[in-house]
PDB file of C-alpha atoms and ligand atoms in Angstrom:
ATOM      1  CA  UNK J   1      25.149  10.267  14.880  1.00 61.00           C
ATOM      2  CA  UNK J   2      22.552   7.693  16.013  1.00 69.00           C
ATOM      3  CA  UNK J   3      22.666   4.446  14.036  1.00 76.00           C
ATOM      4  CA  UNK J   4      19.436   3.257  12.418  1.00 85.00           C
ATOM      5  CA  UNK J   5      17.418   0.468  14.043  1.00 93.00           C
ATOM      6  CA  UNK J   6      17.572  -2.883  12.288  1.00 95.00           C
ATOM      7  CA  UNK J   7      15.406  -2.888   9.175  1.00 97.00           C
ATOM      8  CA  UNK J   8      12.225  -4.909   8.780  1.00 97.00           C
ATOM      9  CA  UNK J   9      11.835  -7.822   6.441  1.00 98.00           C
ATOM     10  CA  UNK J  10       8.648  -8.014   4.351  1.00 98.00           C
ATOM     11  CA  UNK J  11       7.881 -10.921   2.057  1.00 98.00           C
ATOM     12  CA  UNK J  12       5.083 -11.304  -0.487  1.00 98.00           C
ATOM     13  CA  UNK J  13       3.826 -14.765  -1.387  1.00 98.00           C
ATOM     14  CA  UNK J  14       1.115 -16.399  -3.429  1.00 97.00           C
ATOM     15  CA  UNK J  15       0.450 -18.673  -6.342  1.00 92.00           C
ATOM     16  CA  UNK J  16       1.002 -17.959 -10.024  1.00 89.00           C
ATOM     17  CA  UNK J  17      -0.424 -14.678 -11.256  1.00 89.00           C
ATOM     18  CA  UNK J  18      -1.730 -13.740  -7.793  1.00 93.00           C
ATOM     19  CA  UNK J  19      -0.502 -10.161  -8.205  1.00 94.00           C
ATOM     20  CA  UNK J  20       2.781 -10.204  -6.278  1.00 96.00           C
ATOM     21  CA  UNK J  21       4.567  -7.819  -8.650  1.00 95.00           C
ATOM     22  CA  UNK J  22       1.528  -5.527  -8.770  1.00 95.00           C
ATOM     23  CA  UNK J  23       1.266  -5.318  -4.984  1.00 98.00           C
ATOM     24  CA  UNK J  24       4.991  -5.004  -4.434  1.00 98.00           C
ATOM     25  CA  UNK J  25       4.626  -1.694  -6.276  1.00 98.00           C
ATOM     26  CA  UNK J  26       1.924  -0.717  -3.755  1.00 98.00           C
ATOM     27  CA  UNK J  27       4.265  -1.548  -0.851  1.00 98.00           C
ATOM     28  CA  UNK J  28       7.144   0.373  -2.443  1.00 98.00           C
ATOM     29  CA  UNK J  29       4.987   3.496  -2.691  1.00 97.00           C
ATOM     30  CA  UNK J  30       3.972   3.086   0.958  1.00 97.00           C
ATOM     31  CA  UNK J  31       7.602   2.770   2.110  1.00 97.00           C
ATOM     32  CA  UNK J  32       8.633   5.789   0.070  1.00 97.00           C
ATOM     33  CA  UNK J  33       5.792   7.872   1.536  1.00 95.00           C
ATOM     34  CA  UNK J  34       6.923   6.832   5.017  1.00 94.00           C
ATOM     35  CA  UNK J  35      10.520   7.866   4.219  1.00 96.00           C
ATOM     36  CA  UNK J  36      11.766   4.332   4.831  1.00 96.00           C
ATOM     37  CA  UNK J  37      14.961   3.233   3.057  1.00 97.00           C
ATOM     38  CA  UNK J  38      14.476  -0.190   1.535  1.00 98.00           C
ATOM     39  CA  UNK J  39      15.826  -2.647  -0.984  1.00 98.00           C
ATOM     40  CA  UNK J  40      13.571  -4.611  -3.282  1.00 98.00           C
ATOM     41  CA  UNK J  41      14.575  -8.129  -4.177  1.00 98.00           C
ATOM     42  CA  UNK J  42      13.182 -11.522  -5.143  1.00 98.00           C
ATOM     43  CA  UNK J  43      13.631 -15.263  -4.754  1.00 98.00           C
ATOM     44  CA  UNK J  44      14.962 -17.348  -6.218  1.00 98.00           C
ATOM     45  CA  UNK J  45      17.578 -14.751  -7.094  1.00 98.00           C
ATOM     46  CA  UNK J  46      18.398 -11.285  -5.833  1.00 98.00           C
ATOM     47  CA  UNK J  47      22.168 -11.335  -6.427  1.00 98.00           C
ATOM     48  CA  UNK J  48      24.297 -12.114  -9.494  1.00 98.00           C
ATOM     49  CA  UNK J  49      25.094 -15.661  -8.402  1.00 98.00           C
ATOM     50  CA  UNK J  50      21.602 -16.380  -7.035  1.00 98.00           C
ATOM     51  CA  UNK J  51      20.038 -15.114 -10.294  1.00 98.00           C
ATOM     52  CA  UNK J  52      22.119 -17.723 -12.179  1.00 98.00           C
ATOM     53  CA  UNK J  53      20.656 -20.376  -9.892  1.00 98.00           C
ATOM     54  CA  UNK J  54      17.183 -18.921 -10.590  1.00 98.00           C
ATOM     55  CA  UNK J  55      17.664 -19.589 -14.290  1.00 98.00           C
ATOM     56  CA  UNK J  56      18.611 -23.207 -13.545  1.00 98.00           C
ATOM     57  CA  UNK J  57      15.470 -23.543 -11.418  1.00 98.00           C
ATOM     58  CA  UNK J  58      13.018 -21.919 -13.826  1.00 96.00           C
ATOM     59  CA  UNK J  59      14.316 -22.965 -17.258  1.00 94.00           C
ATOM     60  CA  UNK J  60      13.017 -26.130 -18.853  1.00 91.00           C
ATOM     61  CA  UNK J  61      15.752 -28.758 -19.363  1.00 91.00           C
ATOM     62  CA  UNK J  62      16.008 -31.960 -21.413  1.00 92.00           C
ATOM     63  CA  UNK J  63      16.651 -33.754 -18.124  1.00 95.00           C
ATOM     64  CA  UNK J  64      14.152 -33.905 -15.234  1.00 94.00           C
ATOM     65  CA  UNK J  65      15.349 -32.009 -12.196  1.00 96.00           C
ATOM     66  CA  UNK J  66      15.441 -34.217  -9.139  1.00 97.00           C
ATOM     67  CA  UNK J  67      13.164 -32.698  -6.416  1.00 97.00           C
ATOM     68  CA  UNK J  68      15.904 -32.906  -3.788  1.00 97.00           C
ATOM     69  CA  UNK J  69      18.351 -31.191  -6.157  1.00 98.00           C
ATOM     70  CA  UNK J  70      15.692 -28.509  -6.699  1.00 98.00           C
ATOM     71  CA  UNK J  71      15.252 -28.038  -2.949  1.00 98.00           C
ATOM     72  CA  UNK J  72      19.001 -27.767  -2.347  1.00 98.00           C
ATOM     73  CA  UNK J  73      19.386 -25.328  -5.218  1.00 98.00           C
ATOM     74  CA  UNK J  74      16.618 -23.118  -3.792  1.00 98.00           C
ATOM     75  CA  UNK J  75      18.461 -23.016  -0.468  1.00 98.00           C
ATOM     76  CA  UNK J  76      21.859 -22.527  -2.130  1.00 98.00           C
ATOM     77  CA  UNK J  77      20.457 -19.438  -3.861  1.00 99.00           C
ATOM     78  CA  UNK J  78      18.931 -18.311  -0.552  1.00 99.00           C
ATOM     79  CA  UNK J  79      22.227 -18.702   1.343  1.00 98.00           C
ATOM     80  CA  UNK J  80      23.898 -16.442  -1.220  1.00 98.00           C
ATOM     81  CA  UNK J  81      21.028 -13.967  -1.159  1.00 98.00           C
ATOM     82  CA  UNK J  82      20.990 -13.722   2.640  1.00 98.00           C
ATOM     83  CA  UNK J  83      24.768 -13.328   2.948  1.00 98.00           C
ATOM     84  CA  UNK J  84      25.222 -10.828   0.123  1.00 98.00           C
ATOM     85  CA  UNK J  85      22.061  -8.764   0.296  1.00 98.00           C
ATOM     86  CA  UNK J  86      19.365  -9.467   2.867  1.00 98.00           C
ATOM     87  CA  UNK J  87      21.408  -9.565   6.077  1.00 98.00           C
ATOM     88  CA  UNK J  88      23.714  -6.626   5.266  1.00 98.00           C
ATOM     89  CA  UNK J  89      20.697  -4.514   4.277  1.00 98.00           C
ATOM     90  CA  UNK J  90      18.723  -5.302   7.453  1.00 98.00           C
ATOM     91  CA  UNK J  91      21.823  -4.773   9.619  1.00 98.00           C
ATOM     92  CA  UNK J  92      22.379  -1.355   8.051  1.00 98.00           C
ATOM     93  CA  UNK J  93      18.791  -0.336   8.900  1.00 97.00           C
ATOM     94  CA  UNK J  94      17.294  -0.698   5.428  1.00 98.00           C
ATOM     95  CA  UNK J  95      14.042  -2.593   5.091  1.00 98.00           C
ATOM     96  CA  UNK J  96      13.966  -5.530   2.696  1.00 98.00           C
ATOM     97  CA  UNK J  97      10.983  -6.163   0.434  1.00 98.00           C
ATOM     98  CA  UNK J  98      11.236  -9.619  -1.078  1.00 98.00           C
ATOM     99  CA  UNK J  99       9.080 -11.280  -3.760  1.00 98.00           C
ATOM    100  CA  UNK J 100       8.806 -14.800  -2.274  1.00 98.00           C
ATOM    101  CA  UNK J 101      10.995 -16.424   0.409  1.00 98.00           C
ATOM    102  CA  UNK J 102      11.023 -19.682   2.395  1.00 98.00           C
ATOM    103  CA  UNK J 103       7.235 -20.038   2.602  1.00 98.00           C
ATOM    104  CA  UNK J 104       7.458 -20.662  -1.154  1.00 98.00           C
ATOM    105  CA  UNK J 105       9.832 -23.549  -0.450  1.00 98.00           C
ATOM    106  CA  UNK J 106       7.366 -25.126   1.993  1.00 98.00           C
ATOM    107  CA  UNK J 107       4.604 -24.574  -0.580  1.00 98.00           C
ATOM    108  CA  UNK J 108       6.330 -25.614  -3.843  1.00 97.00           C
ATOM    109  CA  UNK J 109       8.977 -28.116  -2.756  1.00 98.00           C
ATOM    110  CA  UNK J 110       7.442 -29.304   0.545  1.00 98.00           C
ATOM    111  CA  UNK J 111       3.820 -29.619  -0.630  1.00 97.00           C
ATOM    112  CA  UNK J 112       3.892 -29.219  -4.433  1.00 97.00           C
ATOM    113  CA  UNK J 113       6.738 -31.716  -4.913  1.00 97.00           C
ATOM    114  CA  UNK J 114       5.710 -33.654  -1.801  1.00 97.00           C
ATOM    115  CA  UNK J 115       9.129 -33.436  -0.173  1.00 97.00           C
ATOM    116  CA  UNK J 116       9.263 -33.772   3.576  1.00 89.00           C
ATOM    117  CA  UNK J 117       8.427 -30.427   5.281  1.00 95.00           C
ATOM    118  CA  UNK J 118      10.726 -31.372   8.169  1.00 96.00           C
ATOM    119  CA  UNK J 119      13.599 -31.462   5.707  1.00 97.00           C
ATOM    120  CA  UNK J 120      12.631 -27.976   4.522  1.00 98.00           C
ATOM    121  CA  UNK J 121      12.625 -26.895   8.182  1.00 98.00           C
ATOM    122  CA  UNK J 122      16.103 -28.338   8.771  1.00 98.00           C
ATOM    123  CA  UNK J 123      17.506 -26.465   5.787  1.00 98.00           C
ATOM    124  CA  UNK J 124      15.694 -23.309   6.895  1.00 98.00           C
ATOM    125  CA  UNK J 125      17.444 -23.506  10.274  1.00 98.00           C
ATOM    126  CA  UNK J 126      20.813 -24.266   8.678  1.00 98.00           C
ATOM    127  CA  UNK J 127      20.666 -21.477   6.105  1.00 98.00           C
ATOM    128  CA  UNK J 128      18.733 -18.755   7.922  1.00 98.00           C
ATOM    129  CA  UNK J 129      19.531 -19.329  11.596  1.00 97.00           C
ATOM    130  CA  UNK J 130      17.212 -16.812  13.318  1.00 96.00           C
ATOM    131  CA  UNK J 131      16.256 -14.874  10.176  1.00 98.00           C
ATOM    132  CA  UNK J 132      12.479 -14.860   9.544  1.00 98.00           C
ATOM    133  CA  UNK J 133      10.280 -12.231   7.863  1.00 98.00           C
ATOM    134  CA  UNK J 134       8.603  -9.645  10.112  1.00 97.00           C
ATOM    135  CA  UNK J 135       5.559  -9.580   7.851  1.00 98.00           C
ATOM    136  CA  UNK J 136       4.420 -11.938   5.104  1.00 98.00           C
ATOM    137  CA  UNK J 137       1.579 -10.981   2.818  1.00 98.00           C
ATOM    138  CA  UNK J 138      -0.021 -14.022   1.214  1.00 98.00           C
ATOM    139  CA  UNK J 139      -2.064 -13.222  -1.891  1.00 98.00           C
ATOM    140  CA  UNK J 140      -4.583 -16.015  -2.022  1.00 98.00           C
ATOM    141  CA  UNK J 141      -6.570 -17.033  -5.049  1.00 96.00           C
ATOM    142  CA  UNK J 142      -8.082 -20.030  -6.777  1.00 96.00           C
ATOM    143  CA  UNK J 143      -5.114 -21.505  -8.737  1.00 95.00           C
ATOM    144  CA  UNK J 144      -7.223 -21.830 -11.884  1.00 93.00           C
ATOM    145  CA  UNK J 145      -7.680 -18.027 -11.985  1.00 91.00           C
ATOM    146  CA  UNK J 146      -4.013 -17.226 -11.360  1.00 89.00           C
ATOM    147  CA  UNK J 147      -2.784 -19.773 -13.903  1.00 87.00           C
ATOM    148  CA  UNK J 148      -5.090 -18.268 -16.488  1.00 86.00           C
ATOM    149  CA  UNK J 149      -3.549 -14.844 -15.817  1.00 83.00           C
ATOM    150  CA  UNK J 150      -0.024 -16.329 -16.062  1.00 82.00           C
ATOM    151  CA  UNK J 151      -0.871 -18.236 -19.246  1.00 81.00           C
ATOM    152  CA  UNK J 152      -2.179 -15.114 -20.936  1.00 84.00           C
ATOM    153  CA  UNK J 153       1.323 -13.721 -20.497  1.00 79.00           C
ATOM    154  CA  UNK J 154       2.668 -16.496 -22.752  1.00 77.00           C
ATOM    155  CA  UNK J 155       5.911 -18.455 -22.276  1.00 80.00           C
ATOM    156  CA  UNK J 156       5.523 -20.683 -19.196  1.00 83.00           C
ATOM    157  CA  UNK J 157       8.399 -21.614 -16.878  1.00 87.00           C
ATOM    158  CA  UNK J 158       9.228 -25.038 -15.402  1.00 87.00           C
ATOM    159  CA  UNK J 159       6.759 -24.549 -12.526  1.00 88.00           C
ATOM    160  CA  UNK J 160       3.912 -23.029 -14.504  1.00 85.00           C
ATOM    161  CA  UNK J 161       3.571 -26.196 -16.613  1.00 84.00           C
ATOM    162  CA  UNK J 162       2.658 -28.253 -13.523  1.00 89.00           C
ATOM    163  CA  UNK J 163      -0.851 -29.713 -13.162  1.00 88.00           C
ATOM    164  CA  UNK J 164      -3.642 -27.991 -11.250  1.00 91.00           C
ATOM    165  CA  UNK J 165      -3.343 -30.465  -8.303  1.00 94.00           C
ATOM    166  CA  UNK J 166       0.210 -29.234  -7.762  1.00 96.00           C
ATOM    167  CA  UNK J 167      -1.060 -25.652  -7.363  1.00 96.00           C
ATOM    168  CA  UNK J 168      -3.935 -26.767  -5.131  1.00 96.00           C
ATOM    169  CA  UNK J 169      -1.318 -28.274  -2.779  1.00 97.00           C
ATOM    170  CA  UNK J 170       0.742 -25.063  -2.980  1.00 97.00           C
ATOM    171  CA  UNK J 171      -2.299 -22.978  -2.062  1.00 98.00           C
ATOM    172  CA  UNK J 172      -3.355 -25.100   0.904  1.00 98.00           C
ATOM    173  CA  UNK J 173       0.217 -25.088   2.193  1.00 98.00           C
ATOM    174  CA  UNK J 174       0.267 -21.272   2.206  1.00 98.00           C
ATOM    175  CA  UNK J 175      -3.071 -21.211   4.057  1.00 98.00           C
ATOM    176  CA  UNK J 176      -1.761 -23.720   6.629  1.00 98.00           C
ATOM    177  CA  UNK J 177       1.331 -21.568   7.217  1.00 98.00           C
ATOM    178  CA  UNK J 178      -0.855 -18.487   7.689  1.00 98.00           C
ATOM    179  CA  UNK J 179      -3.030 -20.318  10.174  1.00 98.00           C
ATOM    180  CA  UNK J 180      -0.004 -21.551  12.119  1.00 98.00           C
ATOM    181  CA  UNK J 181       1.690 -18.122  12.193  1.00 98.00           C
ATOM    182  CA  UNK J 182      -1.033 -15.446  12.370  1.00 98.00           C
ATOM    183  CA  UNK J 183       1.295 -12.894  14.002  1.00 96.00           C
ATOM    184  CA  UNK J 184       3.560 -12.932  10.929  1.00 98.00           C
ATOM    185  CA  UNK J 185       1.195 -13.689   8.039  1.00 98.00           C
ATOM    186  CA  UNK J 186      -1.723 -11.789   6.537  1.00 98.00           C
ATOM    187  CA  UNK J 187      -3.869 -13.536   3.929  1.00 98.00           C
ATOM    188  CA  UNK J 188      -5.455 -11.274   1.341  1.00 98.00           C
ATOM    189  CA  UNK J 189      -8.121 -12.343  -1.124  1.00 97.00           C
ATOM    190  CA  UNK J 190      -6.344 -11.647  -4.431  1.00 96.00           C
ATOM    191  CA  UNK J 191      -9.443 -12.381  -6.511  1.00 95.00           C
ATOM    192  CA  UNK J 192     -10.924  -9.001  -5.529  1.00 96.00           C
ATOM    193  CA  UNK J 193     -10.481  -6.042  -7.873  1.00 95.00           C
ATOM    194  CA  UNK J 194      -7.189  -4.185  -7.713  1.00 96.00           C
ATOM    195  CA  UNK J 195      -8.334  -1.201  -5.538  1.00 97.00           C
ATOM    196  CA  UNK J 196      -9.767  -3.622  -2.947  1.00 98.00           C
ATOM    197  CA  UNK J 197      -6.581  -5.711  -2.839  1.00 98.00           C
ATOM    198  CA  UNK J 198      -4.499  -2.534  -2.627  1.00 98.00           C
ATOM    199  CA  UNK J 199      -6.536  -1.282   0.364  1.00 98.00           C
ATOM    200  CA  UNK J 200      -6.088  -4.620   2.131  1.00 98.00           C
ATOM    201  CA  UNK J 201      -2.311  -4.567   1.540  1.00 98.00           C
ATOM    202  CA  UNK J 202      -2.025  -1.010   2.890  1.00 97.00           C
ATOM    203  CA  UNK J 203      -4.155  -1.879   5.934  1.00 97.00           C
ATOM    204  CA  UNK J 204      -1.859  -4.832   6.683  1.00 97.00           C
ATOM    205  CA  UNK J 205       1.212  -2.590   6.499  1.00 96.00           C
ATOM    206  CA  UNK J 206      -0.313   0.049   8.808  1.00 94.00           C
ATOM    207  CA  UNK J 207      -1.577  -2.470  11.338  1.00 94.00           C
ATOM    208  CA  UNK J 208       1.429  -4.771  11.457  1.00 91.00           C
ATOM    209  CA  UNK J 209       4.373  -2.468  10.917  1.00 87.00           C
ATOM    210  CA  UNK J 210       3.384   1.151  11.452  1.00 76.00           C
ATOM    211  CA  UNK J 211       6.134   3.572  10.400  1.00 52.00           C
ATOM    212  CA  UNK J 212       9.914   3.443  10.516  1.00 48.00           C
ATOM    213  CA  UNK J 213      10.241   3.434  14.343  1.00 44.00           C
TER     214      UNK J 213
HETATM  215  N1  LIG C 301       9.860 -21.063  -6.226  1.00 63.83           N
HETATM  216  C1  LIG C 301      10.002 -22.296  -5.612  1.00 63.83           C
HETATM  217  O1  LIG C 301       9.631 -23.319  -6.175  1.00 63.83           O
HETATM  218  N2  LIG C 301      10.552 -22.356  -4.365  1.00 63.83           N
HETATM  219  C2  LIG C 301      10.990 -21.269  -3.705  1.00 63.83           C
HETATM  220  O2  LIG C 301      11.479 -21.371  -2.570  1.00 63.83           O
HETATM  221  C3  LIG C 301      10.846 -19.992  -4.360  1.00 63.83           C
HETATM  222  C4  LIG C 301      10.262 -19.938  -5.609  1.00 63.83           C
HETATM  223  C5  LIG C 301      11.314 -18.755  -3.659  1.00 63.83           C
HETATM  224  C6  LIG C 301       9.225 -18.107  -9.697  1.00 63.83           C
HETATM  225  O3  LIG C 301       8.399 -17.258  -9.000  1.00 63.83           O
HETATM  226  C7  LIG C 301       8.956 -19.554  -9.333  1.00 63.83           C
HETATM  227  O4  LIG C 301       9.874 -19.982  -8.316  1.00 63.83           O
HETATM  228  C8  LIG C 301       7.597 -19.789  -8.748  1.00 63.83           C
HETATM  229  C9  LIG C 301       7.808 -20.679  -7.535  1.00 63.83           C
HETATM  230  C10 LIG C 301       9.255 -21.007  -7.557  1.00 63.83           C
HETATM  231  N3  LIG C 301       6.787 -20.517  -9.612  1.00 63.83           N
HETATM  232  N4  LIG C 301       6.468 -20.223 -10.710  1.00 63.83           N
HETATM  233  N5  LIG C 301       6.185 -20.019 -11.738  1.00 63.83           N
HETATM  234  P1  LIG C 301       7.985 -15.828  -9.518  1.00 63.83           P
HETATM  235  O5  LIG C 301       7.481 -15.136  -8.313  1.00 63.83           O
HETATM  236  O6  LIG C 301       9.064 -15.178 -10.262  1.00 63.83           O
HETATM  237  O7  LIG C 301       6.864 -16.132 -10.611  1.00 63.83           O
HETATM  238  P2  LIG C 301       5.344 -16.225 -10.515  1.00 63.83           P
HETATM  239  O8  LIG C 301       4.814 -16.803  -9.279  1.00 63.83           O
HETATM  240  O9  LIG C 301       5.044 -16.950 -11.752  1.00 63.83           O
HETATM  241  O10 LIG C 301       4.839 -14.732 -10.441  1.00 63.83           O
HETATM  242  P3  LIG C 301       4.083 -13.987 -11.578  1.00 63.83           P
HETATM  243  O11 LIG C 301       3.464 -14.930 -12.534  1.00 63.83           O
HETATM  244  O12 LIG C 301       5.034 -12.964 -12.111  1.00 63.83           O
HETATM  245  O13 LIG C 301       2.869 -13.371 -10.941  1.00 63.83           O
HETATM  246  P4  LIG C 301       2.630 -12.230  -9.899  1.00 63.83           P
HETATM  247  O14 LIG C 301       3.851 -11.360  -9.718  1.00 63.83           O
HETATM  248  O15 LIG C 301       2.064 -12.843  -8.681  1.00 63.83           O
HETATM  249  O16 LIG C 301       1.481 -11.412 -10.576  1.00 63.83           O
HETATM  250  P5  LIG C 301       1.482 -10.002 -11.350  1.00 63.83           P
HETATM  251  O17 LIG C 301       2.498 -10.034 -12.447  1.00 63.83           O
HETATM  252  O18 LIG C 301       1.495  -8.875 -10.392  1.00 63.83           O
HETATM  253  O19 LIG C 301       0.016 -10.086 -11.931  1.00 63.83           O
HETATM  254  C11 LIG C 301      -0.341 -11.030 -12.921  1.00 63.83           C
HETATM  255  C12 LIG C 301      -1.383 -10.389 -13.866  1.00 63.83           C
HETATM  256  O20 LIG C 301      -2.603 -10.157 -13.144  1.00 63.83           O
HETATM  257  C13 LIG C 301      -0.941  -9.029 -14.416  1.00 63.83           C
HETATM  258  O21 LIG C 301      -1.398  -8.928 -15.718  1.00 63.83           O
HETATM  259  C14 LIG C 301      -1.673  -8.033 -13.499  1.00 63.83           C
HETATM  260  O22 LIG C 301      -1.938  -6.812 -14.135  1.00 63.83           O
HETATM  261  C15 LIG C 301      -2.952  -8.774 -13.181  1.00 63.83           C
HETATM  262  N6  LIG C 301      -3.519  -8.436 -11.859  1.00 63.83           N
HETATM  263  C16 LIG C 301      -2.844  -8.210 -10.695  1.00 63.83           C
HETATM  264  N7  LIG C 301      -3.704  -7.952  -9.687  1.00 63.83           N
HETATM  265  C17 LIG C 301      -4.957  -8.028 -10.221  1.00 63.83           C
HETATM  266  C18 LIG C 301      -6.271  -7.875  -9.672  1.00 63.83           C
HETATM  267  N8  LIG C 301      -6.483  -7.609  -8.392  1.00 63.83           N
HETATM  268  N9  LIG C 301      -7.306  -8.065 -10.510  1.00 63.83           N
HETATM  269  C19 LIG C 301      -7.114  -8.374 -11.801  1.00 63.83           C
HETATM  270  N10 LIG C 301      -5.908  -8.519 -12.397  1.00 63.83           N
HETATM  271  C20 LIG C 301      -4.836  -8.358 -11.606  1.00 63.83           C
END
């Protein structure tokens, strides 16, 4: 029996309330229609241990989390996620569909928290070695609009209580990444209505990835 080719790695990024969950459902339907085996996951998190680290990252605490501790915790969760889920899945031929990945670290810790992006890059090399997404969809929108959507949902996490300037830095970081890596990243205007965004997501999948071969 012929073994399956290595799977492809798709990540979805964007600011608060940009529609990641909504459009991940669109991508799942596409993969299913193409007969592609995939696993859906998210960061921070994706495995039992990494999900515990997610709680530490997102919950509000009586003590301020040091930005460097936050950065290291993000990468600790990622190391676990890659070893336990992402790499074995890709090696077995399954595709991996991940809600956020390292671009979020450049955006939130590198730019939002103003940590050194070079440091993020060093940890990326240490933790991921050669692993990079094959396709990254960046859902771009004015932070004010996305925050409003997130706030309507109620209970805000430790990131969602940040000031607007923080999210402006996050957004421009994502756009800089997309400009620097056009072969990997597709920016989609997430302020459009849902059918328009959906069409743009599907077009990106067709153009960049084709089918399972
Ligand atoms: N984080 C980090 O700091 N460093 C890292 O390296 C990583 C993450 C990996 C958790 O992320 C936090 O972790 C995140 C950064 C940090 N910051 N926060 N907060 P998360 O992905 O779990 O949480 P989130 O960013 O807050 O996602 P979200 O709020 O769940 O939003 P979403 O998934 O992008 O949106 P949605 O749920 O699909 O849509 C939001 C609402 O808008 C919903 O009611 C939809 O029905 C509606 N919607 C969606 N699309 C449309 C359109 N086109 N028009 C109108 N309405 C729409």
